[in-house]
Amino acid sequence: MSKETLGNIFFFAIVCLVVLWQMFWPGYILTLDMVFAPHLNFNAWFSEGNFLNSSPLIYLLKFLNLFLAGWVIQKILILGLFFLIGYLAYLYLPVPKKNYARYFAALVYLINPFVYERFLAGQITVLFAYAFLPPFIAALIRFHRQPLWKSVFKLFGWLILINIFSLHLFVMSVLVLAGYFAVSFFLRQTTPKPLPSTNSGQALEKEGDLTHPVSSGTSHPSREGNFNPPRLANTPRPRGAATPLDRGDFGTPPGEGNLTHPGSAAEPPLLIEGTFTRQWDWAIKFLVGGLVFLAISSYWLVPYFLNQDSSVINNFDQSNWQAFKTAGDKHLGTAVNVLSLYGFWEEHENWAGYFIWPKDNYVFWLIATLALLILIISGIIWGVKEKRKLAIALTLIGLGSFIFSCGAGDTIFKNLNWWLFEHFSFWRGFRDSEKWTSYLVLVYAIFGGWGVSCLSEFWQKKRIEKYFVYLLMTLAILGTYTELGGFARQLQPVWYPESWYKAKQILDQDKEDYRILFLPWHAYLSLNFNHKLITANPADQFFGGKIIQSRNMEMPGASGNYIDRKYIALDKMITDDNLSAEMMLDVLQENKIKYIISLPDLIGADKYQYNFINQGKIKPILEENDLKLFTVSAK
């Protein structure tokens, strides 16, 4: 391992320390949808109607849980997540290394509102898929320039990883591939093919997006204005000589190999304009790679297509899309809010009030956003001049991700997105459409890195110190300053109360077939031991698969989407409270409920009464200040 590689690993390890801070300490990080417990319960992942794409991850975590506690596994995942987001972005984003441009691009990709909001929301699997987007895009660029079998299998290999962690980002990536295939097919059909040359000494020299035919014994001007003799295709490159690819100008990671000229013995000829390979070679390899992907992913695709009617996305309708619509900002509106990398639907929910946001310091946030905007615009200008085709492709990806990210929000794109929801069944899954912002961040990071390179070169030519560029870089990163220092120390490690362990010990001793009703009857709770942050109900994770707890999100338009329909009668009994004691006991016993756990401190402020607990057939067997355990006697 080279010193440069070790230095980069050390740099991003330090960045992880700065970002996570106190979250390295022992204990659980419980935040909204990220709930871990000593022994992980994965039953919900395999519930009827759920996709099984994450099965490899689930089985890996189950294996680790055999000899590692849940909090240790969570630390490993969180540390690995933030390291991968930064380090993979540094390795693979197509940004020059000079002037710290690639470091800046990687930091923008790591420290931004999208990562901030999604991690606070506990969407760790979405962020893992997000971490794999830079190598996926780099593999696509590599395949376009050099469509070897190795390139296509790497491309679809990264797609498999994205698919395991997030179906949303997987579908987005498939659409990017589909767009690439369609455009490439069209251009290759409409672009005139050059006639073969009879001059055996002729070589092709590729620089940027242009292909120059160079005859043996001739010369052409270089970019610096000097006349240099050409290097023939069959002439080996001098040892140590750097190419644009070696310097990182095309964002190719170490170990990927260098592009060679047609005729070189080291690699097959490039499939680019002006080379003479079979016209359909690239398409055949692309399609074969797709078939291999389908074969590997059959473990979840086959069950899905055999049981499409039971899929959870069939329950998503207009009320769902409206409930999860992209959030706007009172000053910016929805469209500009999305362009600012915000718009997560929870921004308008009570959950958001528990945290501080960069926009709370509005003046500084505007200055930081302006700094990033200057760098992005500079990068676009530089890209149009230096990497025109790639710049256009990235612009189209960014534009598409912006439009789709607006979703059902109040923008001019609302009707288009509604039409997509209604006419494409797979698009129903994008009810949380702001996840499209993941690709918008990717485009911003690349353009921002190009902007750093562009402005640094401009300042250098003017013989002016580059402090202004470094100031812009610093401000752009600090635009999400609340992500630093352990997310501003808002997420503190906690332990489950001793009373929870006492109750679990009693329950584990009973080997009969029974169920446990957990109260309060809510899918999300504000737990006192977790600093009263709103989190998903952790009961089924802590006490195991025998727990029956509410799955109702209690949101207008999103309530009542139960995967397990057999608990509807139980839900009605708890929320209605008008049934007789005898009828309530019947419902409990029909659902095999032998025990009831309640949290008294939360029930006191609950909108439900739970009066059925007070009847004579339900008796307490454990009473602590923060937990009570009841047993339900037979009739």
C-alpha positions as a printed NumPy array, in Angstrom:
array([[  0.   ,   0.   ,   0.   ],
       [  1.489,   3.336,  -1.067],
       [  2.097,   6.289,   1.225],
       [ -0.502,   8.272,  -0.712],
       [ -3.153,   5.608,  -0.089],
       [ -2.288,   5.399,   3.599],
       [ -2.438,   9.179,   3.821],
       [ -5.875,   9.288,   2.229],
       [ -7.196,   6.557,   4.529],
       [ -5.844,   8.447,   7.529],
       [ -7.388,  11.709,   6.301],
       [-10.884,  10.286,   5.959],
       [-10.55 ,   8.418,   9.246],
       [ -9.908,  11.795,  10.903],
       [-12.886,  13.262,   9.052],
       [-15.052,  10.432,  10.417],
       [-13.837,  11.247,  13.915],
       [-14.744,  14.917,  13.467],
       [-18.189,  14.067,  12.106],
       [-19.162,  11.298,  14.534],
       [-17.361,  12.481,  17.674],
       [-19.214,  11.237,  20.795],
       [-21.045,   8.597,  18.783],
       [-17.887,   6.46 ,  19.036],
       [-18.584,   5.905,  22.741],
       [-20.293,   2.649,  23.832],
       [-24.067,   2.579,  23.688],
       [-26.869,   2.654,  21.139],
       [-27.652,   5.494,  18.736],
       [-31.445,   5.515,  18.435],
       [-32.861,   7.98 ,  15.94 ],
       [-36.165,   7.728,  14.068],
       [-35.83 ,   4.637,  11.81 ],
       [-32.442,   3.446,  13.106],
       [-33.171,   1.182,  16.085],
       [-30.668,  -1.387,  17.32 ],
       [-30.883,  -3.731,  20.303],
       [-28.63 ,  -6.377,  21.944],
       [-30.099,  -9.173,  19.781],
       [-31.302,  -7.939,  16.417],
       [-34.758,  -9.029,  15.283],
       [-35.123,  -9.193,  11.511],
       [-38.61 , -10.68 ,  11.304],
       [-40.058,  -7.447,   9.903],
       [-37.656,  -7.634,   6.95 ],
       [-39.195, -10.921,   5.861],
       [-42.824,  -9.938,   6.362],
       [-45.279, -10.637,   3.573],
       [-45.202,  -7.924,   0.927],
       [-41.68 ,  -6.76 ,   1.712],
       [-38.89 ,  -6.877,  -0.847],
       [-36.086,  -9.328,  -0.119],
       [-33.304,  -7.374,  -1.804],
       [-31.536,  -6.765,   1.533],
       [-31.365, -10.459,   2.438],
       [-27.54 , -10.705,   2.043],
       [-27.114,  -7.762,   4.424],
       [-29.594,  -9.195,   6.931],
       [-27.889, -12.592,   7.005],
       [-24.515, -10.91 ,   7.443],
       [-25.792,  -8.899,  10.409],
       [-27.391, -12.018,  11.923],
       [-24.039, -13.798,  11.656],
       [-22.188, -10.905,  13.302],
       [-24.81 , -10.804,  16.048],
       [-23.827, -14.355,  17.062],
       [-20.658, -13.02 ,  18.709],
       [-21.045,  -9.213,  18.713],
       [-23.547,  -7.134,  20.672],
       [-25.974,  -4.974,  18.74 ],
       [-24.314,  -1.716,  19.761],
       [-20.915,  -2.94 ,  18.506],
       [-22.421,  -3.881,  15.128],
       [-24.031,  -0.452,  14.939],
       [-20.703,   1.296,  15.639],
       [-19.048,  -0.715,  12.867],
       [-21.817,   0.169,  10.418],
       [-21.821,   3.887,  11.254],
       [-18.037,   4.204,  11.091],
       [-17.891,   2.203,   7.865],
       [-20.708,   4.279,   6.369],
       [-19.082,   7.674,   6.802],
       [-15.652,   6.412,   5.83 ],
       [-17.01 ,   4.853,   2.634],
       [-18.997,   7.953,   1.663],
       [-15.892,  10.129,   1.85 ],
       [-13.201,   7.716,   0.697],
       [-15.081,   6.221,  -2.258],
       [-16.037,   9.707,  -3.411],
       [-12.364,  10.694,  -3.281],
       [-11.28 ,   7.61 ,  -5.223],
       [-13.934,   7.598,  -7.91 ],
       [-15.387,  11.049,  -8.569],
       [-14.114,  12.275, -11.979],
       [-12.353,  15.288, -10.49 ],
       [ -8.66 ,  16.289, -10.863],
       [ -6.461,  15.705,  -7.831],
       [ -4.593,  18.982,  -8.166],
       [ -5.401,  21.969,  -5.946],
       [ -7.179,  19.694,  -3.452],
       [-10.138,  19.612,  -5.847],
       [-10.899,  15.949,  -5.272],
       [-10.636,  16.302,  -1.493],
       [-13.138,  19.122,  -1.707],
       [-15.521,  17.126,  -3.888],
       [-15.373,  14.192,  -1.465],
       [-16.049,  16.438,   1.537],
       [-19.01 ,  18.051,  -0.214],
       [-20.345,  14.571,  -0.911],
       [-19.923,  13.659,   2.765],
       [-20.99 ,  16.868,   4.513],
       [-24.234,  18.171,   3.056],
       [-27.932,  18.536,   3.982],
       [-28.936,  15.261,   2.326],
       [-26.555,  13.195,   4.471],
       [-27.416,  15.282,   7.537],
       [-31.171,  14.777,   7.24 ],
       [-31.083,  11.141,   6.217],
       [-28.749,  10.131,   9.039],
       [-30.821,  11.978,  11.64 ],
       [-33.769,  10.061,  10.196],
       [-31.858,   6.818,  10.717],
       [-31.897,   5.828,   7.03 ],
       [-28.524,   4.139,   7.179],
       [-29.177,   1.71 ,   4.318],
       [-30.107,   4.568,   1.973],
       [-26.807,   6.251,   2.824],
       [-24.834,   3.064,   2.18 ],
       [-26.342,   2.909,  -1.316],
       [-25.531,   6.608,  -1.666],
       [-21.879,   5.815,  -0.806],
       [-21.689,   3.461,  -3.807],
       [-22.921,   6.011,  -6.379],
       [-19.445,   7.504,  -7.151],
       [-17.865,   4.134,  -8.056],
       [-20.989,   3.236, -10.029],
       [-20.732,   6.419, -12.118],
       [-16.957,   5.954, -12.496],
       [-17.551,   2.395, -13.734],
       [-20.088,   3.688, -16.265],
       [-17.588,   6.251, -17.554],
       [-14.925,   3.565, -17.718],
       [-17.223,   1.222, -19.648],
       [-18.12 ,   3.972, -22.108],
       [-14.461,   4.657, -22.842],
       [-13.211,   1.105, -22.614],
       [-16.01 ,  -1.504, -22.875],
       [-14.103,  -4.562, -21.731],
       [-15.661,  -7.499, -19.905],
       [-13.865,  -6.364, -16.765],
       [-15.455,  -2.935, -17.07 ],
       [-19.002,  -4.187, -17.537],
       [-18.811,  -6.62 , -14.615],
       [-17.51 ,  -3.877, -12.328],
       [-20.362,  -1.647, -13.461],
       [-23.041,  -4.185, -12.61 ],
       [-21.157,  -5.273,  -9.499],
       [-21.595,  -1.799,  -8.016],
       [-25.235,  -1.889,  -9.092],
       [-25.692,  -5.105,  -7.088],
       [-24.343,  -3.391,  -3.971],
       [-26.658,  -0.43 ,  -4.468],
       [-29.563,  -2.823,  -4.926],
       [-28.833,  -4.64 ,  -1.649],
       [-28.992,  -1.446,   0.407],
       [-31.688,   0.655,  -1.27 ],
       [-34.307,  -0.181,  -3.875],
       [-34.927,   3.526,  -4.417],
       [-31.347,   4.303,  -5.421],
       [-31.217,   1.034,  -7.351],
       [-34.16 ,   2.062,  -9.54 ],
       [-32.6  ,   5.504, -10.028],
       [-29.328,   3.886, -11.132],
       [-31.149,   1.526, -13.502],
       [-32.836,   4.547, -15.082],
       [-29.41 ,   6.185, -15.502],
       [-28.164,   3.025, -17.226],
       [-31.26 ,   2.905, -19.427],
       [-30.743,   6.53 , -20.437],
       [-27.078,   5.868, -21.193],
       [-27.925,   2.826, -23.311],
       [-30.626,   4.653, -25.283],
       [-28.465,   7.718, -25.974],
       [-25.383,   5.643, -26.87 ],
       [-27.405,   3.437, -29.186],
       [-28.884,   6.461, -30.956],
       [-25.558,   8.266, -31.329],
       [-23.761,   5.181, -32.6  ],
       [-26.471,   4.646, -35.214],
       [-26.459,   8.255, -36.414],
       [-22.715,   9.008, -36.255],
       [-20.914,   8.386, -39.556],
       [-18.31 ,   5.62 , -39.3  ],
       [-14.786,   6.488, -40.531],
       [-13.259,   4.406, -43.306],
       [-10.377,   2.1  , -42.351],
       [ -6.945,   3.554, -42.903],
       [ -4.405,   1.787, -45.091],
       [ -1.515,   3.564, -43.409],
       [ -0.095,   1.055, -40.951],
       [  1.81 ,   3.785, -39.179],
       [ -1.307,   5.782, -38.347],
       [ -2.309,   5.952, -34.689],
       [ -5.101,   7.519, -32.738],
       [ -4.243,   9.833, -29.943],
       [ -7.103,  10.69 , -27.599],
       [ -7.064,  13.798, -25.508],
       [-10.168,  14.663, -23.513],
       [-13.189,  14.167, -25.728],
       [-11.343,  14.664, -29.043],
       [ -9.75 ,  11.93 , -31.145],
       [ -6.824,  13.016, -33.321],
       [ -5.589,  10.852, -36.196],
       [ -1.81 ,  11.23 , -36.21 ],
       [  0.272,   9.969, -39.089],
       [  3.689,   8.503, -38.526],
       [  6.422,  11.05 , -38.815],
       [  4.153,  14.066, -38.32 ],
       [  3.605,  16.286, -35.352],
       [  0.808,  18.339, -33.946],
       [  0.617,  21.22 , -31.502],
       [  0.073,  20.356, -27.876],
       [ -2.183,  22.379, -25.591],
       [  0.787,  24.363, -24.373],
       [  1.481,  25.51 , -27.953],
       [  4.665,  23.458, -28.42 ],
       [  5.191,  21.001, -31.237],
       [  5.96 ,  17.529, -29.976],
       [  6.475,  14.372, -32.011],
       [  3.601,  11.929, -31.637],
       [  3.871,   8.666, -29.751],
       [  2.878,   5.81 , -32.002],
       [  0.221,   3.357, -30.841],
       [  2.737,   0.511, -30.687],
       [  5.363,   2.557, -28.862],
       [  5.437,   1.856, -25.12 ],
       [  4.937,   4.814, -22.803],
       [  8.175,   5.856, -21.058],
       [  8.384,   4.517, -17.534],
       [  6.927,   6.982, -15.06 ],
       [  5.282,   9.143, -17.692],
       [  1.937,  10.53 , -16.47 ],
       [ -1.216,  10.56 , -18.519],
       [ -4.376,  12.576, -17.857],
       [ -5.843,   9.379, -16.438],
       [ -2.891,   8.841, -14.083],
       [ -3.243,  12.402, -12.825],
       [ -6.867,  11.778, -11.965],
       [ -8.259,  14.009, -14.694],
       [-10.836,  11.369, -15.583],
       [-11.534,  10.278, -12.05 ],
       [-10.162,   6.769, -12.543],
       [ -9.297,   5.116,  -9.231],
       [ -5.951,   3.51 ,  -8.445],
       [ -5.656,  -0.031,  -9.656],
       [ -8.084,   0.417, -12.561],
       [ -5.331,   0.431, -15.16 ],
       [ -4.615,   3.073, -17.777],
       [ -6.331,   3.53 , -21.088],
       [ -4.026,   2.526, -23.901],
       [ -4.076,   3.504, -27.538],
       [ -5.49 ,   1.204, -30.194],
       [ -2.928,  -1.296, -31.307],
       [ -1.247,  -1.548, -27.929],
       [ -0.469,  -5.072, -26.801],
       [ -1.473,  -4.212, -23.224],
       [ -5.203,  -3.736, -23.768],
       [ -7.773,  -4.305, -26.522],
       [ -8.522,  -1.192, -28.589],
       [-10.888,   1.414, -27.192],
       [-14.457,   1.492, -28.433],
       [-14.502,   5.217, -29.236],
       [-15.198,   7.258, -32.289],
       [-12.57 ,   6.523, -34.9  ],
       [-11.682,   2.977, -33.816],
       [-12.619,  -0.125, -35.732],
       [-14.234,  -2.718, -33.525],
       [-17.49 ,  -4.518, -34.052],
       [-20.399,  -2.086, -33.938],
       [-22.44 ,  -4.139, -31.476],
       [-19.609,  -5.237, -29.214],
       [-20.383,  -2.659, -26.52 ],
       [-24.124,  -3.415, -26.561],
       [-23.598,  -7.173, -26.319],
       [-21.34 ,  -6.784, -23.294],
       [-23.74 ,  -4.334, -21.675],
       [-26.703,  -6.67 , -22.126],
       [-24.75 ,  -9.712, -20.919],
       [-23.776,  -7.773, -17.81 ],
       [-27.447,  -6.972, -17.259],
       [-28.387, -10.651, -17.599],
       [-25.729, -11.639, -15.064],
       [-27.13 ,  -9.02 , -12.709],
       [-30.649, -10.427, -13.132],
       [-29.398, -13.941, -12.437],
       [-27.596, -12.877,  -9.254],
       [-30.586, -10.793,  -8.096],
       [-33.111, -13.562,  -8.787],
       [-33.251, -14.32 ,  -5.027],
       [-35.56 , -11.31 ,  -4.633],
       [-36.762, -10.573,  -8.174],
       [-38.424, -13.989,  -8.623],
       [-40.416, -13.809,  -5.338],
       [-41.451, -10.253,  -6.175],
       [-42.754, -11.048,  -9.669],
       [-44.511, -14.18 ,  -8.408],
       [-46.304, -12.176,  -5.703],
       [-46.665,  -8.708,  -7.166],
       [-50.19 ,  -8.332,  -5.836],
       [-48.98 ,  -8.568,  -2.222],
       [-46.244,  -5.941,  -2.667],
       [-46.398,  -3.108,  -0.162],
       [-46.166,  -0.468,  -2.92 ],
       [-49.625,  -1.512,  -4.116],
       [-50.979,   0.272,  -1.025],
       [-49.402,   3.566,  -2.068],
       [-51.886,   5.986,  -3.617],
       [-52.411,   9.723,  -3.982],
       [-52.939,  10.159,  -0.257],
       [-49.538,   8.552,   0.385],
       [-47.759,  10.675,  -2.201],
       [-49.316,  13.78 ,  -0.703],
       [-48.381,  12.754,   2.85 ],
       [-44.74 ,  12.212,   1.862],
       [-44.495,  15.129,  -0.548],
       [-41.261,  17.086,  -0.782],
       [-41.074,  19.816,   1.836],
       [-40.8  ,  23.472,   0.952],
       [-39.201,  26.346,   2.828],
       [-41.114,  29.437,   3.942],
       [-38.422,  31.688,   2.44 ],
       [-37.301,  29.611,  -0.544],
       [-40.327,  27.634,  -1.662],
       [-40.037,  23.989,  -2.714],
       [-37.929,  24.154,  -5.872],
       [-35.127,  26.259,  -4.383],
       [-35.302,  24.185,  -1.199],
       [-34.581,  21.085,  -3.283],
       [-31.781,  22.851,  -5.158],
       [-30.337,  23.624,  -1.718],
       [-30.35 ,  19.842,  -1.047],
       [-33.237,  20.018,   1.422],
       [-36.832,  18.917,   1.051],
       [-37.059,  15.76 ,   3.197],
       [-40.767,  15.397,   4.028],
       [-40.042,  15.166,   7.774],
       [-38.911,  18.812,   7.761],
       [-42.568,  19.758,   8.373],
       [-43.164,  17.125,  11.074],
       [-42.665,  17.314,  14.843],
       [-39.483,  15.275,  14.438],
       [-37.646,  18.246,  12.921],
       [-38.231,  20.355,  16.035],
       [-35.919,  18.122,  18.052],
       [-32.835,  19.15 ,  16.06 ],
       [-30.954,  22.239,  14.975],
       [-30.617,  22.964,  11.263],
       [-28.034,  24.904,   9.249],
       [-30.788,  27.209,   8.028],
       [-31.44 ,  28.296,  11.634],
       [-28.41 ,  30.571,  11.139],
       [-29.913,  31.92 ,   7.95 ],
       [-27.373,  34.605,   7.006],
       [-24.374,  32.288,   7.354],
       [-26.217,  29.517,   5.519],
       [-26.953,  31.862,   2.593],
       [-23.287,  32.903,   2.393],
       [-22.138,  29.276,   2.47 ],
       [-24.69 ,  28.293,  -0.168],
       [-23.561,  31.171,  -2.373],
       [-19.941,  29.979,  -2.054],
       [-20.916,  26.501,  -3.214],
       [-22.978,  27.991,  -6.054],
       [-19.954,  29.971,  -7.31 ],
       [-17.85 ,  26.825,  -7.359],
       [-20.559,  24.805,  -9.114],
       [-21.089,  27.438, -11.828],
       [-17.319,  27.71 , -12.332],
       [-17.174,  23.932, -12.627],
       [-19.918,  23.867, -15.239],
       [-18.092,  26.505, -17.308],
       [-14.824,  24.588, -17.021],
       [-16.547,  21.298, -17.806],
       [-18.202,  22.627, -20.969],
       [-14.769,  23.697, -22.225],
       [-12.694,  20.722, -21.107],
       [-15.071,  17.746, -20.782],
       [-18.054,  18.775, -22.824],
       [-19.741,  15.389, -23.224],
       [-19.347,  14.418, -19.569],
       [-20.507,  17.865, -18.448],
       [-23.654,  17.576, -20.583],
       [-24.37 ,  14.076, -19.263],
       [-23.954,  15.189, -15.641],
       [-26.142,  18.227, -16.251],
       [-28.924,  16.011, -17.602],
       [-28.63 ,  13.667, -14.612],
       [-28.714,  16.624, -12.232],
       [-31.711,  18.174, -13.993],
       [-33.627,  14.907, -13.939],
       [-32.86 ,  14.245, -10.267],
       [-33.98 ,  17.778,  -9.39 ],
       [-37.295,  17.434, -11.242],
       [-38.076,  14.022,  -9.761],
       [-36.938,  15.075,  -6.297],
       [-39.598,  17.788,  -6.284],
       [-42.184,  14.979,  -6.431],
       [-45.644,  16.001,  -5.29 ],
       [-44.289,  19.235,  -3.842],
       [-45.662,  22.592,  -4.938],
       [-43.572,  23.2  ,  -8.058],
       [-44.18 ,  23.442, -11.793],
       [-43.133,  19.773, -12.001],
       [-45.954,  18.557,  -9.756],
       [-48.249,  17.45 , -12.581],
       [-45.438,  15.591, -14.34 ],
       [-44.566,  13.711, -11.173],
       [-48.24 ,  12.94 , -10.482],
       [-48.493,  11.494, -13.974],
       [-45.463,   9.274, -13.342],
       [-46.978,   8.059, -10.049],
       [-50.241,   7.14 , -11.738],
       [-48.97 ,   5.516, -14.938],
       [-45.84 ,   3.599, -13.857],
       [-46.334,   1.022, -11.141],
       [-42.678,   0.973, -10.056],
       [-42.734,   4.767,  -9.672],
       [-45.222,   4.433,  -6.8  ],
       [-42.31 ,   3.475,  -4.593],
       [-40.969,   7.028,  -4.9  ],
       [-43.493,   8.458,  -2.465],
       [-40.438,   9.837,  -0.608],
       [-39.267,  11.366,  -3.867],
       [-36.629,  13.591,  -2.253],
       [-34.288,  10.584,  -2.279],
       [-33.579,  11.606,  -5.877],
       [-31.466,  14.374,  -4.33 ],
       [-28.75 ,  11.742,  -3.848],
       [-27.857,  12.064,  -7.53 ],
       [-28.119,  15.848,  -7.352],
       [-25.478,  15.845,  -4.584],
       [-23.269,  13.672,  -6.79 ],
       [-23.486,  16.184,  -9.639],
       [-22.858,  19.108,  -7.269],
       [-19.769,  17.426,  -5.837],
       [-18.28 ,  16.836,  -9.3  ],
       [-19.033,  20.33 , -10.575],
       [-17.807,  21.808,  -7.309],
       [-14.512,  19.93 ,  -7.633],
       [-14.155,  21.126, -11.205],
       [-14.86 ,  24.668,  -9.994],
       [-12.033,  24.471,  -7.466],
       [ -9.651,  23.347, -10.207],
       [-10.891,  26.055, -12.582],
       [-10.654,  28.968, -10.127],
       [ -7.3  ,  27.759,  -8.778],
       [ -5.829,  27.732, -12.286],
       [ -7.308,  31.166, -13.006],
       [ -5.828,  32.655,  -9.833],
       [ -2.48 ,  31.027, -10.558],
       [ -2.355,  32.53 , -14.049],
       [ -3.126,  35.939, -12.57 ],
       [ -0.35 ,  35.355, -10.014],
       [ -2.77 ,  35.992,  -7.2  ],
       [ -2.83 ,  33.991,  -3.982],
       [ -5.505,  31.295,  -3.939],
       [ -6.82 ,  32.202,  -0.483],
       [-10.137,  33.254,  -2.009],
       [-10.643,  29.775,  -3.482],
       [ -9.778,  28.14 ,  -0.16 ],
       [-12.248,  30.445,   1.564],
       [-14.985,  29.382,  -0.859],
       [-14.12 ,  25.733,  -0.229],
       [-14.298,  26.163,   3.529],
       [-17.604,  28.031,   3.424],
       [-19.155,  25.471,   1.075],
       [-18.332,  22.623,   3.456],
       [-19.358,  24.55 ,   6.575],
       [-22.749,  25.2  ,   5.036],
       [-23.76 ,  22.038,   6.912],
       [-21.717,  22.771,  10.026],
       [-24.293,  20.998,  12.208],
       [-23.056,  17.663,  10.854],
       [-19.705,  18.167,  12.563],
       [-18.939,  17.362,  16.179],
       [-21.202,  14.32 ,  16.416],
       [-24.016,  16.035,  14.531],
       [-23.638,  18.956,  16.93 ],
       [-23.754,  16.429,  19.813],
       [-27.444,  15.861,  19.183],
       [-27.175,  12.056,  18.998],
       [-25.888,  10.619,  22.265],
       [-25.201,   6.923,  22.934],
       [-27.729,   5.418,  25.361],
       [-28.434,   2.094,  27.061],
       [-31.781,   0.407,  27.485],
       [-33.119,   0.715,  31.063],
       [-32.544,  -2.061,  33.569],
       [-36.316,  -2.597,  33.779],
       [-36.376,  -3.684,  30.131],
       [-33.802,  -6.391,  30.851],
       [-35.77 ,  -7.597,  33.89 ],
       [-38.936,  -7.945,  31.833],
       [-37.097,  -9.727,  29.043],
       [-35.625, -12.213,  31.528],
       [-39.124, -13.118,  32.743],
       [-40.48 , -13.461,  29.235],
       [-37.592, -15.589,  27.984],
       [-38.247, -18.145,  30.726],
       [-41.739, -18.832,  29.331],
       [-41.345, -21.335,  26.476],
       [-45.04 , -21.471,  25.522],
       [-46.506, -20.144,  22.281],
       [-47.693, -16.647,  23.175],
       [-47.615, -13.002,  22.108],
       [-46.744,  -9.794,  23.959],
       [-48.751,  -6.595,  23.537],
       [-46.611,  -3.475,  23.84 ],
       [-48.102,  -0.156,  24.945],
       [-48.247,   2.738,  24.153],
       [-49.825,   1.705,  20.861],
       [-47.708,   3.869,  18.544],
       [-45.208,   3.172,  15.786],
       [-43.016,   6.071,  16.946],
       [-42.293,   7.055,  20.535],
       [-40.496,   9.812,  22.4  ],
       [-38.582,   7.673,  24.9  ],
       [-37.289,   9.275,  28.085],
       [-34.086,   7.208,  28.232],
       [-33.231,   8.362,  24.668],
       [-33.361,  12.05 ,  25.613],
       [-36.998,  12.096,  24.439],
       [-36.032,  11.972,  20.761],
       [-38.683,  10.531,  18.47 ],
       [-37.711,   7.039,  17.329],
       [-39.357,   3.975,  15.883],
       [-40.783,   1.769,  18.61 ],
       [-37.817,  -0.459,  19.606],
       [-39.91 ,  -3.087,  21.454],
       [-39.801,  -5.775,  18.754],
       [-36.047,  -5.297,  18.402],
       [-35.411,  -5.587,  22.127],
       [-37.959,  -8.198,  23.228],
       [-38.04 , -10.23 ,  20.026],
       [-40.512, -11.472,  17.455],
       [-43.328, -12.211,  19.924],
       [-44.015,  -8.511,  20.358],
       [-47.177,  -7.028,  18.841],
       [-46.85 ,  -3.271,  18.435],
       [-48.506,  -0.601,  16.352],
       [-47.345,  -0.097,  12.77 ],
       [-49.596,   2.899,  12.232],
       [-47.608,   6.007,  11.322],
       [-50.593,   8.169,  12.349],
       [-50.11 ,  10.522,   9.434],
       [-53.001,  11.771,   7.314],
       [-52.849,   9.746,   4.133],
       [-50.269,   7.28 ,   5.461],
       [-52.12 ,   5.698,   8.382],
       [-53.318,   2.151,   8.5  ],
       [-50.852,   0.647,   6.022],
       [-50.485,  -2.565,   7.977],
       [-48.547,  -5.403,   6.44 ],
       [-50.026,  -7.897,   8.916],
       [-53.781,  -7.46 ,   8.537],
       [-54.69 ,  -9.876,  11.346],
       [-54.072,  -7.203,  13.993],
       [-56.732,  -4.8  ,  12.733],
       [-59.271,  -6.022,  15.316],
       [-56.691,  -5.518,  18.05 ],
       [-55.972,  -2.018,  16.798],
       [-59.677,  -1.172,  16.853],
       [-60.02 ,  -2.485,  20.415],
       [-57.125,  -0.37 ,  21.684],
       [-57.995,   2.85 ,  19.881],
       [-61.801,   2.646,  20.28 ],
       [-62.033,   1.782,  23.991],
       [-65.818,   1.286,  23.75 ],
       [-65.837,  -2.513,  23.872],
       [-66.894,  -4.341,  27.011],
       [-64.249,  -5.904,  29.234],
       [-65.389,  -9.353,  28.171],
       [-65.062,  -8.542,  24.457],
       [-61.625,  -6.987,  24.999],
       [-60.41 , -10.11 ,  26.742],
       [-61.702, -12.191,  23.827],
       [-59.693, -10.098,  21.356],
       [-56.547, -10.466,  23.457],
       [-56.862, -14.218,  23.7  ],
       [-57.736, -14.613,  20.017],
       [-54.358, -13.004,  19.295],
       [-52.59 , -15.296,  21.83 ],
       [-51.613, -12.327,  23.996],
       [-50.367, -13.651,  27.321],
       [-48.333, -10.639,  28.444],
       [-48.703,  -6.869,  28.201],
       [-45.833,  -4.392,  28.567],
       [-46.626,  -0.744,  29.209],
       [-44.493,   2.344,  29.77 ],
       [-46.341,   4.354,  32.463],
       [-44.487,   7.639,  31.897],
       [-45.597,   7.689,  28.236],
       [-49.105,   6.342,  28.758],
       [-49.903,   9.235,  31.074],
       [-49.624,  11.668,  28.157],
       [-51.198,   9.351,  25.582],
       [-54.425,  10.042,  23.69 ],
       [-55.507,   6.431,  24.235],
       [-56.794,   5.268,  27.644],
       [-55.983,   1.515,  27.671],
       [-58.709,   0.897,  30.282],
       [-58.721,  -2.831,  29.523],
       [-55.525,  -3.18 ,  31.588],
       [-57.518,  -2.536,  34.764],
       [-59.825,  -5.554,  34.493],
       [-59.379,  -8.43 ,  36.905],
       [-58.039, -10.956,  34.404],
       [-54.971,  -8.76 ,  33.745],
       [-52.518,  -8.725,  36.651],
       [-49.12 ,  -7.013,  37.105],
       [-46.1  ,  -9.26 ,  37.667],
       [-43.373,  -6.604,  37.392],
       [-43.758,  -2.949,  38.351],
       [-40.901,  -0.5  ,  37.816],
       [-41.013,   3.269,  37.544],
       [-40.594,   3.199,  33.762],
       [-42.064,  -0.224,  32.859],
       [-44.889,  -2.517,  33.935],
       [-45.351,  -6.138,  32.883],
       [-48.817,  -7.737,  33.055],
       [-50.014, -11.274,  32.51 ],
       [-53.372, -12.066,  30.897],
       [-55.181, -14.922,  32.639],
       [-57.25 , -17.45 ,  30.728],
       [-61.03 , -17.044,  30.807]])
